[in-house]
mmCIF file of C-alpha atoms in Angstrom:
data_model
loop_
_atom_site.group_PDB
_atom_site.id
_atom_site.type_symbol
_atom_site.label_atom_id
_atom_site.label_comp_id
_atom_site.label_asym_id
_atom_site.label_seq_id
_atom_site.Cartn_x
_atom_site.Cartn_y
_atom_site.Cartn_z
ATOM 1 C CA UNK A 102 225.701 279.191 34.948
ATOM 2 C CA UNK A 103 222.502 279.926 33.514
ATOM 3 C CA UNK A 104 219.301 278.569 35.030
ATOM 4 C CA UNK A 105 216.098 278.102 33.342
ATOM 5 C CA UNK A 106 212.912 278.534 35.446
ATOM 6 C CA UNK A 107 209.399 277.268 34.303
ATOM 7 C CA UNK A 108 206.388 277.578 36.655
ATOM 8 C CA UNK A 109 205.825 280.898 38.545
ATOM 9 C CA UNK A 110 202.890 280.185 40.793
ATOM 10 C CA UNK A 111 202.648 280.708 44.575
ATOM 11 C CA UNK A 112 206.043 278.922 45.034
ATOM 12 C CA UNK A 113 207.872 279.282 41.756
ATOM 13 C CA UNK A 114 207.569 283.103 41.648
ATOM 14 C CA UNK A 115 209.713 283.706 45.131
ATOM 15 C CA UNK A 116 212.209 280.893 44.255
ATOM 16 C CA UNK A 117 212.908 282.312 41.041
ATOM 17 C CA UNK A 118 213.491 285.962 42.708
ATOM 18 C CA UNK A 119 215.871 284.238 45.258
ATOM 19 C CA UNK A 120 217.955 282.879 42.516
ATOM 20 C CA UNK A 121 217.963 286.314 40.769
ATOM 21 C CA UNK A 122 219.023 287.800 44.041
ATOM 22 C CA UNK A 123 221.803 285.475 44.454
ATOM 23 C CA UNK A 124 223.266 286.790 41.332
ATOM 24 C CA UNK A 125 222.093 283.745 38.835
ATOM 25 C CA UNK A 126 221.351 284.446 35.086
ATOM 26 C CA UNK A 127 217.821 283.093 34.867
ATOM 27 C CA UNK A 128 215.618 282.567 31.911
ATOM 28 C CA UNK A 129 211.962 282.259 33.018
ATOM 29 C CA UNK A 130 208.758 281.101 31.448
ATOM 30 C CA UNK A 131 205.122 280.414 32.388
ATOM 31 C CA UNK A 132 202.393 280.576 29.757
ATOM 32 C CA UNK A 133 199.756 280.878 32.670
ATOM 33 C CA UNK A 134 201.116 283.663 34.494
ATOM 34 C CA UNK A 135 201.980 286.664 32.430
ATOM 35 C CA UNK A 136 201.924 289.047 35.366
ATOM 36 C CA UNK A 137 204.436 286.738 37.326
ATOM 37 C CA UNK A 138 206.561 286.442 34.609
ATOM 38 C CA UNK A 139 206.472 290.177 33.998
ATOM 39 C CA UNK A 140 207.444 290.599 37.718
ATOM 40 C CA UNK A 141 210.666 288.226 37.534
ATOM 41 C CA UNK A 142 211.494 290.026 34.269
ATOM 42 C CA UNK A 143 211.499 293.342 36.037
ATOM 43 C CA UNK A 144 213.891 292.043 38.524
ATOM 44 C CA UNK A 145 216.254 290.933 35.856
ATOM 45 C CA UNK A 146 215.326 287.572 34.469
ATOM 46 C CA UNK A 147 215.463 286.964 30.831
ATOM 47 C CA UNK A 148 212.016 286.453 29.210
ATOM 48 C CA UNK A 149 211.678 283.087 27.672
ATOM 49 C CA UNK A 150 209.587 282.711 24.714
ATOM 50 C CA UNK A 151 208.614 279.005 25.226
ATOM 51 C CA UNK A 152 209.658 276.056 27.660
ATOM 52 C CA UNK A 153 211.822 275.049 24.666
ATOM 53 C CA UNK A 154 213.384 278.453 24.213
ATOM 54 C CA UNK A 155 214.176 278.503 28.213
ATOM 55 C CA UNK A 156 215.910 275.270 27.634
ATOM 56 C CA UNK A 157 218.030 276.284 24.719
ATOM 57 C CA UNK A 158 219.486 279.144 26.732
ATOM 58 C CA UNK A 159 219.928 277.194 30.004
ATOM 59 C CA UNK A 160 222.453 274.687 31.499
ATOM 60 C CA UNK A 161 219.829 273.447 34.001
ATOM 61 C CA UNK A 162 216.217 273.958 33.935
ATOM 62 C CA UNK A 163 214.130 274.086 37.529
ATOM 63 C CA UNK A 164 210.530 272.943 36.646
ATOM 64 C CA UNK A 165 208.001 274.202 39.561
ATOM 65 C CA UNK A 166 204.251 273.307 38.162
ATOM 66 C CA UNK A 167 201.220 271.785 39.933
ATOM 67 C CA UNK A 168 201.307 268.119 39.177
ATOM 68 C CA UNK A 169 202.732 265.214 36.946
ATOM 69 C CA UNK A 170 200.659 266.047 33.903
ATOM 70 C CA UNK A 171 201.869 269.596 33.751
ATOM 71 C CA UNK A 172 205.386 268.392 34.241
ATOM 72 C CA UNK A 173 204.929 265.975 31.281
ATOM 73 C CA UNK A 174 203.562 268.854 29.473
ATOM 74 C CA UNK A 175 206.247 271.388 30.095
ATOM 75 C CA UNK A 176 209.181 268.530 29.161
ATOM 76 C CA UNK A 177 207.594 266.938 26.498
ATOM 77 C CA UNK A 178 204.598 268.937 25.230
ATOM 78 C CA UNK A 179 204.534 271.231 22.109
ATOM 79 C CA UNK A 180 207.640 273.633 22.737
ATOM 80 C CA UNK A 181 208.689 271.701 25.637
ATOM 81 C CA UNK A 182 211.918 271.440 27.307
ATOM 82 C CA UNK A 183 213.122 268.542 25.586
ATOM 83 C CA UNK A 184 212.595 270.346 22.279
ATOM 84 C CA UNK A 185 215.121 273.005 22.825
ATOM 85 C CA UNK A 186 217.452 271.055 25.072
ATOM 86 C CA UNK A 187 220.954 270.922 24.405
ATOM 87 C CA UNK A 188 223.151 267.665 24.974
ATOM 88 C CA UNK A 189 223.470 267.097 28.584
ATOM 89 C CA UNK A 190 220.829 269.576 30.116
ATOM 90 C CA UNK A 191 219.675 268.919 33.540
ATOM 91 C CA UNK A 192 216.463 269.186 34.914
ATOM 92 C CA UNK A 193 215.554 269.667 38.439
ATOM 93 C CA UNK A 194 211.809 269.244 39.067
ATOM 94 C CA UNK A 195 210.754 270.811 42.283
ATOM 95 C CA UNK A 196 206.974 270.108 41.439
ATOM 96 C CA UNK A 197 205.321 267.697 43.888
ATOM 97 C CA UNK A 198 204.179 264.826 41.877
ATOM 98 C CA UNK A 199 203.593 261.001 42.058
ATOM 99 C CA UNK A 200 206.810 259.023 42.668
ATOM 100 C CA UNK A 201 206.236 256.510 39.863
ATOM 101 C CA UNK A 202 205.432 259.370 37.451
ATOM 102 C CA UNK A 203 208.560 261.089 38.331
ATOM 103 C CA UNK A 204 210.681 257.994 37.828
ATOM 104 C CA UNK A 205 208.981 257.488 34.330
ATOM 105 C CA UNK A 206 209.450 261.087 33.221
ATOM 106 C CA UNK A 207 213.280 260.705 34.435
ATOM 107 C CA UNK A 208 213.693 257.554 32.240
ATOM 108 C CA UNK A 209 212.159 259.141 29.200
ATOM 109 C CA UNK A 210 214.252 262.361 29.813
ATOM 110 C CA UNK A 211 217.564 260.169 29.992
ATOM 111 C CA UNK A 212 216.488 258.422 26.779
ATOM 112 C CA UNK A 213 216.878 261.857 25.175
ATOM 113 C CA UNK A 214 220.168 262.668 26.867
ATOM 114 C CA UNK A 215 218.450 264.733 29.496
ATOM 115 C CA UNK A 216 219.377 264.146 33.163
ATOM 116 C CA UNK A 217 216.513 264.879 35.796
ATOM 117 C CA UNK A 218 216.528 265.095 39.732
ATOM 118 C CA UNK A 219 213.291 265.361 41.376
ATOM 119 C CA UNK A 220 213.415 267.718 44.318
ATOM 120 C CA UNK A 221 209.997 268.469 45.845
ATOM 121 C CA UNK A 222 209.836 271.150 48.670
ATOM 122 C CA UNK A 223 208.164 271.897 51.940
ATOM 123 C CA UNK A 224 207.602 274.990 53.732
ATOM 124 C CA UNK A 225 204.774 276.841 51.716
ATOM 125 C CA UNK A 226 205.060 280.394 50.359
ATOM 126 C CA UNK A 227 206.540 281.895 53.634
ATOM 127 C CA UNK A 228 209.623 279.718 53.489
ATOM 128 C CA UNK A 229 209.669 280.239 49.605
ATOM 129 C CA UNK A 230 209.963 283.716 49.968
ATOM 130 C CA UNK A 231 212.735 283.507 52.800
ATOM 131 C CA UNK A 232 214.767 280.881 51.029
ATOM 132 C CA UNK A 233 214.285 278.377 53.770
ATOM 133 C CA UNK A 234 212.505 275.609 52.157
ATOM 134 C CA UNK A 235 213.236 271.937 52.960
ATOM 135 C CA UNK A 236 214.265 270.115 49.826
ATOM 136 C CA UNK A 237 213.870 266.308 49.192
ATOM 137 C CA UNK A 238 216.017 265.122 46.340
ATOM 138 C CA UNK A 239 215.740 261.927 44.482
ATOM 139 C CA UNK A 240 218.167 260.862 41.635
ATOM 140 C CA UNK A 241 221.874 260.366 40.825
ATOM 141 C CA UNK A 242 224.023 261.649 43.834
ATOM 142 C CA UNK A 243 226.435 263.169 41.282
ATOM 143 C CA UNK A 244 223.516 265.555 40.095
ATOM 144 C CA UNK A 245 222.788 266.444 43.642
ATOM 145 C CA UNK A 246 226.303 267.172 44.429
ATOM 146 C CA UNK A 247 226.573 269.326 41.295
ATOM 147 C CA UNK A 248 223.639 271.440 42.122
ATOM 148 C CA UNK A 249 224.062 272.134 45.915
ATOM 149 C CA UNK A 250 224.908 275.957 45.700
ATOM 150 C CA UNK A 251 221.653 276.354 43.731
ATOM 151 C CA UNK A 252 219.623 274.305 46.399
ATOM 152 C CA UNK A 253 221.055 276.325 49.216
ATOM 153 C CA UNK A 254 219.742 279.363 47.589
ATOM 154 C CA UNK A 255 216.265 277.831 47.718
ATOM 155 C CA UNK A 256 216.234 275.984 51.091
ATOM 156 C CA UNK A 257 217.610 275.625 54.580
ATOM 157 C CA UNK A 258 218.195 272.102 54.033
ATOM 158 C CA UNK A 259 218.369 269.939 50.938
ATOM 159 C CA UNK A 260 218.716 266.230 51.511
ATOM 160 C CA UNK A 261 219.678 263.411 49.081
ATOM 161 C CA UNK A 262 216.879 260.583 49.611
ATOM 162 C CA UNK A 263 218.050 258.108 47.392
ATOM 163 C CA UNK A 264 219.753 257.384 43.803
ATOM 164 C CA UNK A 265 216.330 256.349 42.144
ATOM 165 C CA UNK A 266 214.291 259.050 40.755
ATOM 166 C CA UNK A 267 210.872 259.619 42.617
ATOM 167 C CA UNK A 268 212.735 259.069 45.955
ATOM 168 C CA UNK A 269 212.443 262.514 46.702
ATOM 169 C CA UNK A 270 208.765 262.726 45.637
ATOM 170 C CA UNK A 271 208.044 259.647 48.125
ATOM 171 C CA UNK A 272 209.777 261.523 51.270
ATOM 172 C CA UNK A 273 207.243 264.686 50.137
ATOM 173 C CA UNK A 274 204.374 262.253 50.469
ATOM 174 C CA UNK A 275 205.340 261.197 53.800
ATOM 175 C CA UNK A 276 205.972 264.744 54.798
ATOM 176 C CA UNK A 277 202.480 265.993 53.279
ATOM 177 C CA UNK A 278 200.566 263.254 55.137
ATOM 178 C CA UNK A 279 202.208 263.957 58.307
ATOM 179 C CA UNK A 280 201.338 267.971 57.875
ATOM 180 C CA UNK A 281 197.824 267.181 56.797
ATOM 181 C CA UNK A 282 197.070 264.943 59.920
ATOM 182 C CA UNK A 283 198.920 267.487 62.319
ATOM 183 C CA UNK A 284 196.840 270.246 61.018
ATOM 184 C CA UNK A 285 193.483 268.364 61.469
ATOM 185 C CA UNK A 286 194.431 267.256 65.062
ATOM 186 C CA UNK A 287 195.188 271.005 65.695
ATOM 187 C CA UNK A 288 191.629 272.023 64.400
ATOM 188 C CA UNK A 289 190.132 269.189 66.409
ATOM 189 C CA UNK A 290 191.805 269.860 69.567
ATOM 190 C CA UNK A 291 191.629 273.566 69.383
ATOM 191 C CA UNK A 292 187.697 273.248 68.461
ATOM 192 C CA UNK A 293 187.218 271.036 71.590
ATOM 193 C CA UNK A 294 189.129 273.486 73.857
ATOM 194 C CA UNK A 295 186.949 276.482 72.431
ATOM 195 C CA UNK A 296 183.613 274.839 73.156
ATOM 196 C CA UNK A 297 184.910 273.844 76.720
ATOM 197 C CA UNK A 298 185.305 277.530 77.134
ATOM 198 C CA UNK A 299 188.988 277.746 77.242
ATOM 199 C CA UNK A 300 190.784 280.606 75.239
ATOM 200 C CA UNK A 301 192.537 278.911 72.414
ATOM 201 C CA UNK A 302 195.597 281.388 72.694
ATOM 202 C CA UNK A 303 196.039 280.087 76.396
ATOM 203 C CA UNK A 304 195.866 276.481 74.964
ATOM 204 C CA UNK A 305 198.561 277.358 72.219
ATOM 205 C CA UNK A 306 200.789 278.901 75.010
ATOM 206 C CA UNK A 307 200.363 276.074 77.313
ATOM 207 C CA UNK A 308 201.025 273.192 74.892
ATOM 208 C CA UNK A 309 203.711 274.414 72.183
ATOM 209 C CA UNK A 310 206.538 273.912 74.175
ATOM 210 C CA UNK A 311 205.567 270.331 75.096
ATOM 211 C CA UNK A 312 205.457 267.243 73.095
ATOM 212 C CA UNK A 313 202.509 268.371 71.108
ATOM 213 C CA UNK A 314 204.422 271.086 69.866
ATOM 214 C CA UNK A 315 205.256 271.217 66.376
ATOM 215 C CA UNK A 316 206.268 273.540 63.476
ATOM 216 C CA UNK A 317 202.916 272.921 61.917
ATOM 217 C CA UNK A 318 201.340 273.939 65.252
ATOM 218 C CA UNK A 319 203.404 277.050 65.410
ATOM 219 C CA UNK A 320 202.621 278.132 61.600
ATOM 220 C CA UNK A 321 198.906 277.245 61.404
ATOM 221 C CA UNK A 322 197.189 277.834 64.910
ATOM 222 C CA UNK A 323 197.917 281.561 64.931
ATOM 223 C CA UNK A 324 196.176 281.569 61.510
ATOM 224 C CA UNK A 325 193.560 279.582 62.740
ATOM 225 C CA UNK A 326 192.942 281.955 65.799
ATOM 226 C CA UNK A 327 193.062 285.020 63.383
ATOM 227 C CA UNK A 328 190.717 283.738 60.857
ATOM 228 C CA UNK A 329 193.344 284.271 58.497
ATOM 229 C CA UNK A 330 193.245 281.483 55.604
ATOM 230 C CA UNK A 331 195.308 283.552 52.942
ATOM 231 C CA UNK A 332 197.049 280.598 51.139
ATOM 232 C CA UNK A 333 200.592 279.921 51.847
ATOM 233 C CA UNK A 334 199.640 276.084 50.776
ATOM 234 C CA UNK A 335 196.276 275.842 49.126
ATOM 235 C CA UNK A 336 193.635 272.945 50.172
ATOM 236 C CA UNK A 337 193.407 272.237 46.491
ATOM 237 C CA UNK A 338 197.362 271.505 46.262
ATOM 238 C CA UNK A 339 197.181 269.477 49.423
ATOM 239 C CA UNK A 340 194.386 267.381 48.092
ATOM 240 C CA UNK A 341 196.320 266.765 44.894
ATOM 241 C CA UNK A 342 199.472 265.408 47.216
ATOM 242 C CA UNK A 343 197.281 263.185 49.295
ATOM 243 C CA UNK A 344 195.699 261.641 46.280
ATOM 244 C CA UNK A 345 199.196 260.887 44.976
ATOM 245 C CA UNK A 346 199.851 259.367 48.598
ATOM 246 C CA UNK A 347 196.656 257.551 48.577
ATOM 247 C CA UNK A 348 197.597 256.064 45.082
ATOM 248 C CA UNK A 349 200.936 255.155 45.817
ATOM 249 C CA UNK A 350 199.834 253.787 49.224
ATOM 250 C CA UNK A 351 197.131 251.448 47.447
ATOM 251 C CA UNK A 352 199.564 250.207 45.046
ATOM 252 C CA UNK A 353 202.003 249.313 47.702
ATOM 253 C CA UNK A 354 199.426 247.619 49.957
ATOM 254 C CA UNK A 355 199.873 249.913 52.944
ATOM 255 C CA UNK A 356 196.926 251.486 55.353
ATOM 256 C CA UNK A 357 196.142 254.875 54.662
ATOM 257 C CA UNK A 358 193.464 255.279 57.401
ATOM 258 C CA UNK A 359 194.223 258.671 58.590
ATOM 259 C CA UNK A 360 195.369 260.085 55.199
ATOM 260 C CA UNK A 361 192.049 259.159 53.943
ATOM 261 C CA UNK A 362 190.038 260.757 56.663
ATOM 262 C CA UNK A 363 191.912 264.059 56.152
ATOM 263 C CA UNK A 364 191.321 263.744 52.368
ATOM 264 C CA UNK A 365 187.414 263.662 53.203
ATOM 265 C CA UNK A 366 187.573 266.992 55.016
ATOM 266 C CA UNK A 367 189.708 268.730 52.227
ATOM 267 C CA UNK A 368 187.325 267.464 49.524
ATOM 268 C CA UNK A 369 184.219 268.574 51.520
ATOM 269 C CA UNK A 370 186.096 272.004 51.898
ATOM 270 C CA UNK A 371 186.908 272.019 48.143
ATOM 271 C CA UNK A 372 183.271 271.507 47.314
ATOM 272 C CA UNK A 373 182.200 274.327 49.686
ATOM 273 C CA UNK A 374 184.213 276.847 47.925
ATOM 274 C CA UNK A 375 187.289 276.832 50.061
ATOM 275 C CA UNK A 376 190.015 275.087 47.880
ATOM 276 C CA UNK A 377 191.817 278.151 47.301
ATOM 277 C CA UNK A 378 192.340 278.752 51.187
ATOM 278 C CA UNK A 379 195.088 277.875 53.103
ATOM 279 C CA UNK A 380 195.040 274.315 54.362
ATOM 280 C CA UNK A 381 194.832 275.622 57.875
ATOM 281 C CA UNK A 382 191.257 276.091 56.962
ATOM 282 C CA UNK A 383 190.520 272.501 57.861
ATOM 283 C CA UNK A 384 189.563 274.225 60.973
ATOM 284 C CA UNK A 385 186.313 275.415 58.927
ATOM 285 C CA UNK A 386 185.395 271.721 58.637
ATOM 286 C CA UNK A 387 184.939 271.366 62.516
ATOM 287 C CA UNK A 388 183.418 275.182 62.654
ATOM 288 C CA UNK A 389 180.664 274.081 60.122
ATOM 289 C CA UNK A 390 179.940 270.996 62.473
ATOM 290 C CA UNK A 391 180.115 272.782 65.845
ATOM 291 C CA UNK A 392 178.954 276.392 64.758
ATOM 292 C CA UNK A 393 181.661 277.586 67.184
ATOM 293 C CA UNK A 394 184.606 279.654 65.697
ATOM 294 C CA UNK A 395 187.953 279.184 67.074
ATOM 295 C CA UNK A 396 189.367 282.943 67.647
ATOM 296 C CA UNK A 397 191.343 284.512 70.002
ATOM 297 C CA UNK A 398 189.686 286.204 72.879
ATOM 298 C CA UNK A 399 189.506 289.950 72.946
ATOM 299 C CA UNK A 400 190.827 291.916 75.794
#
């Protein structure tokens, strides 16, 4: 099996490398990431000349790009995947996009004889590197079953969320709401503890094993306490996901009160040059208001 890979950003680059390590033949391309493309080529990938060229050489193409317009461009744009697709080509779109967009793109693909599954991921750069992402899949169950071995290379879990395209992206939006609100709650709580004169590291050790403990707390609070906001998942990308969540919720008539509040925090951070920070930098919103940094105490 030859796998095409389009999109070599923070997540796509390590995912592509993991496929190479697993022994798959990979044809890669990204017009916006020449350095990353050279990196995977040096690891054994075949350099694609365009998205169409990737499709022409592949049995299945994985797309990992920022948002809905980028998926449309990669598939249907000039020299896009659809141009080079052989009959029966499969696309696994691992981007996080709006569910209705995912459904529409899949329908247009099917009209061209291309099968598509949406399979967004959660876990950020560390889990992309480790190959332990959580993968949420929507689309025909047969397509999900067909690529189980590929998905197992990229993730610790892959769950079929529904037969309709967009089901995976709906689950991803739910995931992103919970993650964003969890990070914001941690930032608020640890700001409170610090202002009350309690060492945040002691707070972390005291509560992480109880009901308040979470994977988000374990991953993000140490970053906060170390002042390390190197992006594993950028605030700007989380803004994109929450915009998709709000649009979807508004269309369904679902109250999105917490999501909208956290979105406002993230938008404020974007407007204060923090958009490229890790989403744990929600803490900076509180630090700006309080004038107090949440950091481990020395000694």
